[in-house]
Amino acid sequence: MTLQTIDTKPYEGQKPGTSGLRKKVKVFQQPHYLANFVQSIFNALGGMTGKTLVVGGDGRYYNREAIQIILKMAAANGVSRVLVGRNGLLSTPAASAVIRKYRTTGGIVLSASHNPGGPDEDFGIKYNIGNGGPAPEKITDAIFAETKTISNYNILDWPDIDLATLGDKLVGDMAVDVIDPVADYQELMQTLFDFRAIRSLFASGFRLRFDAMSAATGPYARAILEGALGAPAGTVVNGEPLEDFGHHHPDPNPVHAKALFDLMYGPDAPDMGAASDGDGDRNIVLGKALYVAPSDSLAALAANAHLAPGYRTGLKGIARSMPTSGAADRVAAKLGIPAFETPTGWKFFGNLLDADMATICGEESAGTGSNHVREKDGLWAVLLWLNIIAARGQNIPAIMREHWQTYGRNYYSRHDYEVLDTTLANDLMAALRGKLSSLVGQNFRGETVAGADDFAYTDPVDGSVSSGQGLRIVFESGSRIVIRLSGTGTEGATLRVYLERYEPAGGNLGMETQEALATMIALADELAEITSRTGRSEPSVVS
Ligand code: G1P
Ligand code: ZN
């Protein structure tokens, strides 16, 4: 065993984005690239002597190689113990659960979420803190600063360890415990949901299709849905995690989960359809011929959460990211609890959850979760839906219809323009930012602008300020347009346009979403000059 100190030079651009550092695999495979970032994490944490870590990832290409490097570096930096998922696998919510249960110092999660995998595709790495959640900006900024000055890193000369068998191993003096990636997570789910009621639901013939998209959730969904809950074999499809996700994007949206959408809108639709993403933190839910917009799913889950044992005593508050629709705010108002509006990215929910100010959180980007972990959690949302369906004895379309009749409906859609030239996208944003204040009071297509700004957030717990979080234009009617650039893409820039229109209870609640939003769609194009600046007449993805 030799401890090696390897000389290195900084790489440019190792700045963590919305959710860690995401780059092409080929970028990560450059000499010392991954090691530089890992050592920068360790340096930013003030050294690792005696600390403990969880390490795992979504199983994508380069996951296992990266884990072997991280283990040897952790050992060389003085880490005392690491928990690793078998075969290097841990869904993001399971990693969060394991960090919390075993009270480790933190964890390193390897994932590029819903981005494609494979030798020419994406890889990612992020650090989670001891509460199980993504490191806050204070820490990611410190990591980035370290990447800019790094001159060497520590690594142990030690053979790769066997990640395929469970149990205790050694890397130098460091203990490595290869754990079952599902067990701790499943145990947690059993404390939150009425498994007996869900078992009876399946026993009575309720049909679910869960598409794991050949990604991390497969083993979890099989063990919990088909195992513990008795759903028929075949309920989980694409349940085997593959390094390249079977050449698909593991992104549960209408484009990449097309087979599921086709099934749910077809003649033999089961009662419920669901899918999760590469690392298992996202979810979508569909009823027969009804896609539940994630913003609506958040609202419906919050309104009905008390039906699940883990939330029987009620919610402390509901938090949503700023671009997420205001549907959840209406539920919070009715429940008499606070509603929080945070910037995009799960890390902004951490303080609210830790302070017990919010219990349920969500993002329009297919993310919902609660205080049980500090990440969004795809399978959790599916289980909560199942629990609610079982308790109410109603199917999803009926539950959503009643929800809208109670709260009104926030028609909502996101239009993404992917792989834009970065300069062009920045120019578009700058131009719109520059004219925001002049829009207020003006009328466009019958809609008067009530307010327009670049969203800034002051964390109510620690007072930290995050600015430049998205341009929003709010109309007197309550309709809204939000425009921001993605912070997770690895190729060019992605422009996200979020469109919302509120229809009160008693109004027209059954419209087709894009039709309901037609005025907002036209206005977004007009105000942000999308077509003229990008040359694109259509978004790449509508969700
Ligand atoms: C996207 C989503 C955001 C989510 C993040 C990580 O970030 O919009 O809600 O938290 O992925 O899953 P973006 O690419 O928009 O920065
Ligand atoms: Zn994800």
PDB file of N, CA, C and O in Angstrom, residues 74-115:
ATOM      1  N   ALA A  74     -10.424   8.467  -1.270  1.00  0.00           N
ATOM      2  CA  ALA A  74     -10.983   8.646   0.079  1.00  0.00           C
ATOM      3  C   ALA A  74     -10.031   8.030   1.094  1.00  0.00           C
ATOM      4  O   ALA A  74      -9.713   8.651   2.127  1.00  0.00           O
ATOM      5  N   ALA A  75      -9.538   6.832   0.802  1.00  0.00           N
ATOM      6  CA  ALA A  75      -8.610   6.159   1.723  1.00  0.00           C
ATOM      7  C   ALA A  75      -7.346   6.998   1.903  1.00  0.00           C
ATOM      8  O   ALA A  75      -6.859   7.192   3.033  1.00  0.00           O
ATOM      9  N   ALA A  76      -6.837   7.530   0.812  1.00  0.00           N
ATOM     10  CA  ALA A  76      -5.598   8.313   0.884  1.00  0.00           C
ATOM     11  C   ALA A  76      -5.799   9.638   1.599  1.00  0.00           C
ATOM     12  O   ALA A  76      -4.850  10.250   2.073  1.00  0.00           O
ATOM     13  N   ASN A  77      -7.028  10.077   1.676  1.00  0.00           N
ATOM     14  CA  ASN A  77      -7.320  11.353   2.355  1.00  0.00           C
ATOM     15  C   ASN A  77      -7.798  11.160   3.796  1.00  0.00           C
ATOM     16  O   ASN A  77      -8.248  12.105   4.429  1.00  0.00           O
ATOM     17  N   GLY A  78      -7.757   9.909   4.270  1.00  0.00           N
ATOM     18  CA  GLY A  78      -8.024   9.690   5.687  1.00  0.00           C
ATOM     19  C   GLY A  78      -9.447   9.330   6.049  1.00  0.00           C
ATOM     20  O   GLY A  78      -9.790   9.237   7.238  1.00  0.00           O
ATOM     21  N   VAL A  79     -10.321   9.147   5.049  1.00  0.00           N
ATOM     22  CA  VAL A  79     -11.703   8.733   5.348  1.00  0.00           C
ATOM     23  C   VAL A  79     -11.651   7.413   6.108  1.00  0.00           C
ATOM     24  O   VAL A  79     -10.853   6.526   5.792  1.00  0.00           O
ATOM     25  N   SER A  80     -12.517   7.243   7.122  1.00  0.00           N
ATOM     26  CA  SER A  80     -12.434   6.020   7.911  1.00  0.00           C
ATOM     27  C   SER A  80     -13.361   4.925   7.382  1.00  0.00           C
ATOM     28  O   SER A  80     -13.050   3.750   7.479  1.00  0.00           O
ATOM     29  N   ARG A  81     -14.518   5.324   6.805  1.00  0.00           N
ATOM     30  CA  ARG A  81     -15.457   4.284   6.387  1.00  0.00           C
ATOM     31  C   ARG A  81     -16.314   4.787   5.233  1.00  0.00           C
ATOM     32  O   ARG A  81     -16.746   5.942   5.231  1.00  0.00           O
ATOM     33  N   VAL A  82     -16.558   3.895   4.253  1.00  0.00           N
ATOM     34  CA  VAL A  82     -17.424   4.246   3.130  1.00  0.00           C
ATOM     35  C   VAL A  82     -18.480   3.163   2.951  1.00  0.00           C
ATOM     36  O   VAL A  82     -18.175   1.970   2.987  1.00  0.00           O
ATOM     37  N   LEU A  83     -19.718   3.585   2.757  1.00  0.00           N
ATOM     38  CA  LEU A  83     -20.792   2.658   2.385  1.00  0.00           C
ATOM     39  C   LEU A  83     -21.009   2.793   0.888  1.00  0.00           C
ATOM     40  O   LEU A  83     -21.213   3.910   0.393  1.00  0.00           O
ATOM     41  N   VAL A  84     -20.956   1.671   0.168  1.00  0.00           N
ATOM     42  CA  VAL A  84     -21.144   1.706  -1.287  1.00  0.00           C
ATOM     43  C   VAL A  84     -22.275   0.758  -1.656  1.00  0.00           C
ATOM     44  O   VAL A  84     -22.357  -0.357  -1.127  1.00  0.00           O
ATOM     45  N   GLY A  85     -23.133   1.175  -2.565  1.00  0.00           N
ATOM     46  CA  GLY A  85     -24.177   0.270  -3.047  1.00  0.00           C
ATOM     47  C   GLY A  85     -23.573  -0.858  -3.865  1.00  0.00           C
ATOM     48  O   GLY A  85     -22.572  -0.659  -4.553  1.00  0.00           O
ATOM     49  N   ARG A  86     -24.187  -2.044  -3.772  1.00  0.00           N
ATOM     50  CA  ARG A  86     -23.672  -3.169  -4.562  1.00  0.00           C
ATOM     51  C   ARG A  86     -23.618  -2.795  -6.047  1.00  0.00           C
ATOM     52  O   ARG A  86     -24.523  -2.139  -6.556  1.00  0.00           O
ATOM     53  N   ASN A  87     -22.551  -3.200  -6.690  1.00  0.00           N
ATOM     54  CA  ASN A  87     -22.297  -2.849  -8.093  1.00  0.00           C
ATOM     55  C   ASN A  87     -22.259  -1.337  -8.315  1.00  0.00           C
ATOM     56  O   ASN A  87     -22.448  -0.847  -9.429  1.00  0.00           O
ATOM     57  N   GLY A  88     -22.022  -0.619  -7.238  1.00  0.00           N
ATOM     58  CA  GLY A  88     -21.907   0.834  -7.358  1.00  0.00           C
ATOM     59  C   GLY A  88     -23.240   1.533  -7.498  1.00  0.00           C
ATOM     60  O   GLY A  88     -23.300   2.727  -7.783  1.00  0.00           O
ATOM     61  N   LEU A  89     -24.333   0.792  -7.326  1.00  0.00           N
ATOM     62  CA  LEU A  89     -25.656   1.355  -7.577  1.00  0.00           C
ATOM     63  C   LEU A  89     -26.296   1.924  -6.310  1.00  0.00           C
ATOM     64  O   LEU A  89     -26.345   1.262  -5.283  1.00  0.00           O
ATOM     65  N   LEU A  90     -26.748   3.136  -6.398  1.00  0.00           N
ATOM     66  CA  LEU A  90     -27.623   3.732  -5.388  1.00  0.00           C
ATOM     67  C   LEU A  90     -28.445   4.787  -6.119  1.00  0.00           C
ATOM     68  O   LEU A  90     -27.881   5.683  -6.744  1.00  0.00           O
ATOM     69  N   SER A  91     -29.752   4.680  -6.057  1.00  0.00           N
ATOM     70  CA  SER A  91     -30.544   5.761  -6.635  1.00  0.00           C
ATOM     71  C   SER A  91     -30.256   7.011  -5.806  1.00  0.00           C
ATOM     72  O   SER A  91     -29.834   6.909  -4.646  1.00  0.00           O
ATOM     73  N   THR A  92     -30.496   8.175  -6.376  1.00  0.00           N
ATOM     74  CA  THR A  92     -30.213   9.405  -5.636  1.00  0.00           C
ATOM     75  C   THR A  92     -31.016   9.488  -4.328  1.00  0.00           C
ATOM     76  O   THR A  92     -30.438   9.782  -3.274  1.00  0.00           O
ATOM     77  N   PRO A  93     -32.336   9.201  -4.345  1.00  0.00           N
ATOM     78  CA  PRO A  93     -33.040   9.237  -3.058  1.00  0.00           C
ATOM     79  C   PRO A  93     -32.550   8.182  -2.076  1.00  0.00           C
ATOM     80  O   PRO A  93     -32.515   8.429  -0.855  1.00  0.00           O
ATOM     81  N   ALA A  94     -32.153   7.007  -2.587  1.00  0.00           N
ATOM     82  CA  ALA A  94     -31.640   5.975  -1.667  1.00  0.00           C
ATOM     83  C   ALA A  94     -30.317   6.424  -1.061  1.00  0.00           C
ATOM     84  O   ALA A  94     -30.061   6.201   0.130  1.00  0.00           O
ATOM     85  N   ALA A  95     -29.465   7.083  -1.857  1.00  0.00           N
ATOM     86  CA  ALA A  95     -28.204   7.602  -1.310  1.00  0.00           C
ATOM     87  C   ALA A  95     -28.504   8.576  -0.180  1.00  0.00           C
ATOM     88  O   ALA A  95     -27.875   8.552   0.887  1.00  0.00           O
ATOM     89  N   SER A  96     -29.502   9.423  -0.390  1.00  0.00           N
ATOM     90  CA  SER A  96     -29.882  10.391   0.640  1.00  0.00           C
ATOM     91  C   SER A  96     -30.367   9.671   1.897  1.00  0.00           C
ATOM     92  O   SER A  96     -29.998  10.027   3.022  1.00  0.00           O
ATOM     93  N   ALA A  97     -31.176   8.621   1.693  1.00  0.00           N
ATOM     94  CA  ALA A  97     -31.700   7.859   2.836  1.00  0.00           C
ATOM     95  C   ALA A  97     -30.569   7.194   3.608  1.00  0.00           C
ATOM     96  O   ALA A  97     -30.567   7.179   4.847  1.00  0.00           O
ATOM     97  N   VAL A  98     -29.583   6.654   2.886  1.00  0.00           N
ATOM     98  CA  VAL A  98     -28.483   5.941   3.545  1.00  0.00           C
ATOM     99  C   VAL A  98     -27.587   6.926   4.314  1.00  0.00           C
ATOM    100  O   VAL A  98     -27.178   6.663   5.445  1.00  0.00           O
ATOM    101  N   ILE A  99     -27.321   8.082   3.724  1.00  0.00           N
ATOM    102  CA  ILE A  99     -26.523   9.106   4.429  1.00  0.00           C
ATOM    103  C   ILE A  99     -27.201   9.455   5.759  1.00  0.00           C
ATOM    104  O   ILE A  99     -26.570   9.532   6.808  1.00  0.00           O
ATOM    105  N   ARG A 100     -28.501   9.628   5.706  1.00  0.00           N
ATOM    106  CA  ARG A 100     -29.249  10.027   6.918  1.00  0.00           C
ATOM    107  C   ARG A 100     -29.297   8.901   7.942  1.00  0.00           C
ATOM    108  O   ARG A 100     -29.043   9.118   9.123  1.00  0.00           O
ATOM    109  N   LYS A 101     -29.585   7.692   7.462  1.00  0.00           N
ATOM    110  CA  LYS A 101     -29.752   6.582   8.406  1.00  0.00           C
ATOM    111  C   LYS A 101     -28.445   6.287   9.156  1.00  0.00           C
ATOM    112  O   LYS A 101     -28.453   6.056  10.357  1.00  0.00           O
ATOM    113  N   TYR A 102     -27.330   6.287   8.413  1.00  0.00           N
ATOM    114  CA  TYR A 102     -26.053   5.929   9.045  1.00  0.00           C
ATOM    115  C   TYR A 102     -25.266   7.150   9.503  1.00  0.00           C
ATOM    116  O   TYR A 102     -24.122   7.035   9.915  1.00  0.00           O
ATOM    117  N   ARG A 103     -25.894   8.315   9.395  1.00  0.00           N
ATOM    118  CA  ARG A 103     -25.290   9.565   9.880  1.00  0.00           C
ATOM    119  C   ARG A 103     -23.864   9.739   9.391  1.00  0.00           C
ATOM    120  O   ARG A 103     -22.943  10.031  10.172  1.00  0.00           O
ATOM    121  N   THR A 104     -23.653   9.530   8.105  1.00  0.00           N
ATOM    122  CA  THR A 104     -22.306   9.729   7.569  1.00  0.00           C
ATOM    123  C   THR A 104     -22.048  11.225   7.389  1.00  0.00           C
ATOM    124  O   THR A 104     -22.969  12.042   7.416  1.00  0.00           O
ATOM    125  N   THR A 105     -20.779  11.569   7.209  1.00  0.00           N
ATOM    126  CA  THR A 105     -20.421  12.973   7.003  1.00  0.00           C
ATOM    127  C   THR A 105     -21.136  13.518   5.771  1.00  0.00           C
ATOM    128  O   THR A 105     -21.564  14.672   5.740  1.00  0.00           O
ATOM    129  N   GLY A 106     -21.254  12.676   4.761  1.00  0.00           N
ATOM    130  CA  GLY A 106     -21.905  13.092   3.521  1.00  0.00           C
ATOM    131  C   GLY A 106     -21.850  11.958   2.520  1.00  0.00           C
ATOM    132  O   GLY A 106     -21.680  10.790   2.900  1.00  0.00           O
ATOM    133  N   GLY A 107     -21.987  12.310   1.256  1.00  0.00           N
ATOM    134  CA  GLY A 107     -21.956  11.276   0.236  1.00  0.00           C
ATOM    135  C   GLY A 107     -21.566  11.839  -1.113  1.00  0.00           C
ATOM    136  O   GLY A 107     -21.707  13.041  -1.363  1.00  0.00           O
ATOM    137  N   ILE A 108     -21.041  10.953  -1.955  1.00  0.00           N
ATOM    138  CA  ILE A 108     -20.737  11.349  -3.329  1.00  0.00           C
ATOM    139  C   ILE A 108     -21.669  10.563  -4.238  1.00  0.00           C
ATOM    140  O   ILE A 108     -21.690   9.332  -4.208  1.00  0.00           O
ATOM    141  N   VAL A 109     -22.482  11.299  -4.985  1.00  0.00           N
ATOM    142  CA  VAL A 109     -23.487  10.677  -5.847  1.00  0.00           C
ATOM    143  C   VAL A 109     -23.055  10.868  -7.296  1.00  0.00           C
ATOM    144  O   VAL A 109     -22.786  11.984  -7.731  1.00  0.00           O
ATOM    145  N   LEU A 110     -22.990   9.754  -8.011  1.00  0.00           N
ATOM    146  CA  LEU A 110     -22.524   9.788  -9.396  1.00  0.00           C
ATOM    147  C   LEU A 110     -23.719   9.637 -10.323  1.00  0.00           C
ATOM    148  O   LEU A 110     -24.321   8.563 -10.394  1.00  0.00           O
ATOM    149  N   SER A 111     -24.056  10.686 -10.997  1.00  0.00           N
ATOM    150  CA  SER A 111     -25.223  10.628 -11.866  1.00  0.00           C
ATOM    151  C   SER A 111     -25.258  11.840 -12.771  1.00  0.00           C
ATOM    152  O   SER A 111     -24.802  12.916 -12.407  1.00  0.00           O
ATOM    153  N   ALA A 112     -25.809  11.636 -13.956  1.00  0.00           N
ATOM    154  CA  ALA A 112     -26.172  12.787 -14.776  1.00  0.00           C
ATOM    155  C   ALA A 112     -27.679  12.745 -14.987  1.00  0.00           C
ATOM    156  O   ALA A 112     -28.187  13.142 -16.031  1.00  0.00           O
ATOM    157  N   SER A 113     -28.365  12.184 -13.960  1.00  0.00           N
ATOM    158  CA  SER A 113     -29.824  12.204 -13.898  1.00  0.00           C
ATOM    159  C   SER A 113     -30.494  11.676 -15.171  1.00  0.00           C
ATOM    160  O   SER A 113     -30.268  10.544 -15.548  1.00  0.00           O
ATOM    161  N   HIS A 114     -31.225  12.531 -15.833  1.00  0.00           N
ATOM    162  CA  HIS A 114     -32.024  12.109 -16.992  1.00  0.00           C
ATOM    163  C   HIS A 114     -31.241  12.223 -18.294  1.00  0.00           C
ATOM    164  O   HIS A 114     -31.777  11.959 -19.364  1.00  0.00           O
ATOM    165  N   ASN A 115     -29.979  12.666 -18.212  1.00  0.00           N
ATOM    166  CA  ASN A 115     -29.178  12.771 -19.440  1.00  0.00           C
ATOM    167  C   ASN A 115     -28.761  11.378 -19.901  1.00  0.00           C
ATOM    168  O   ASN A 115     -28.589  10.475 -19.096  1.00  0.00           O
TER     169      ASN A 115
END
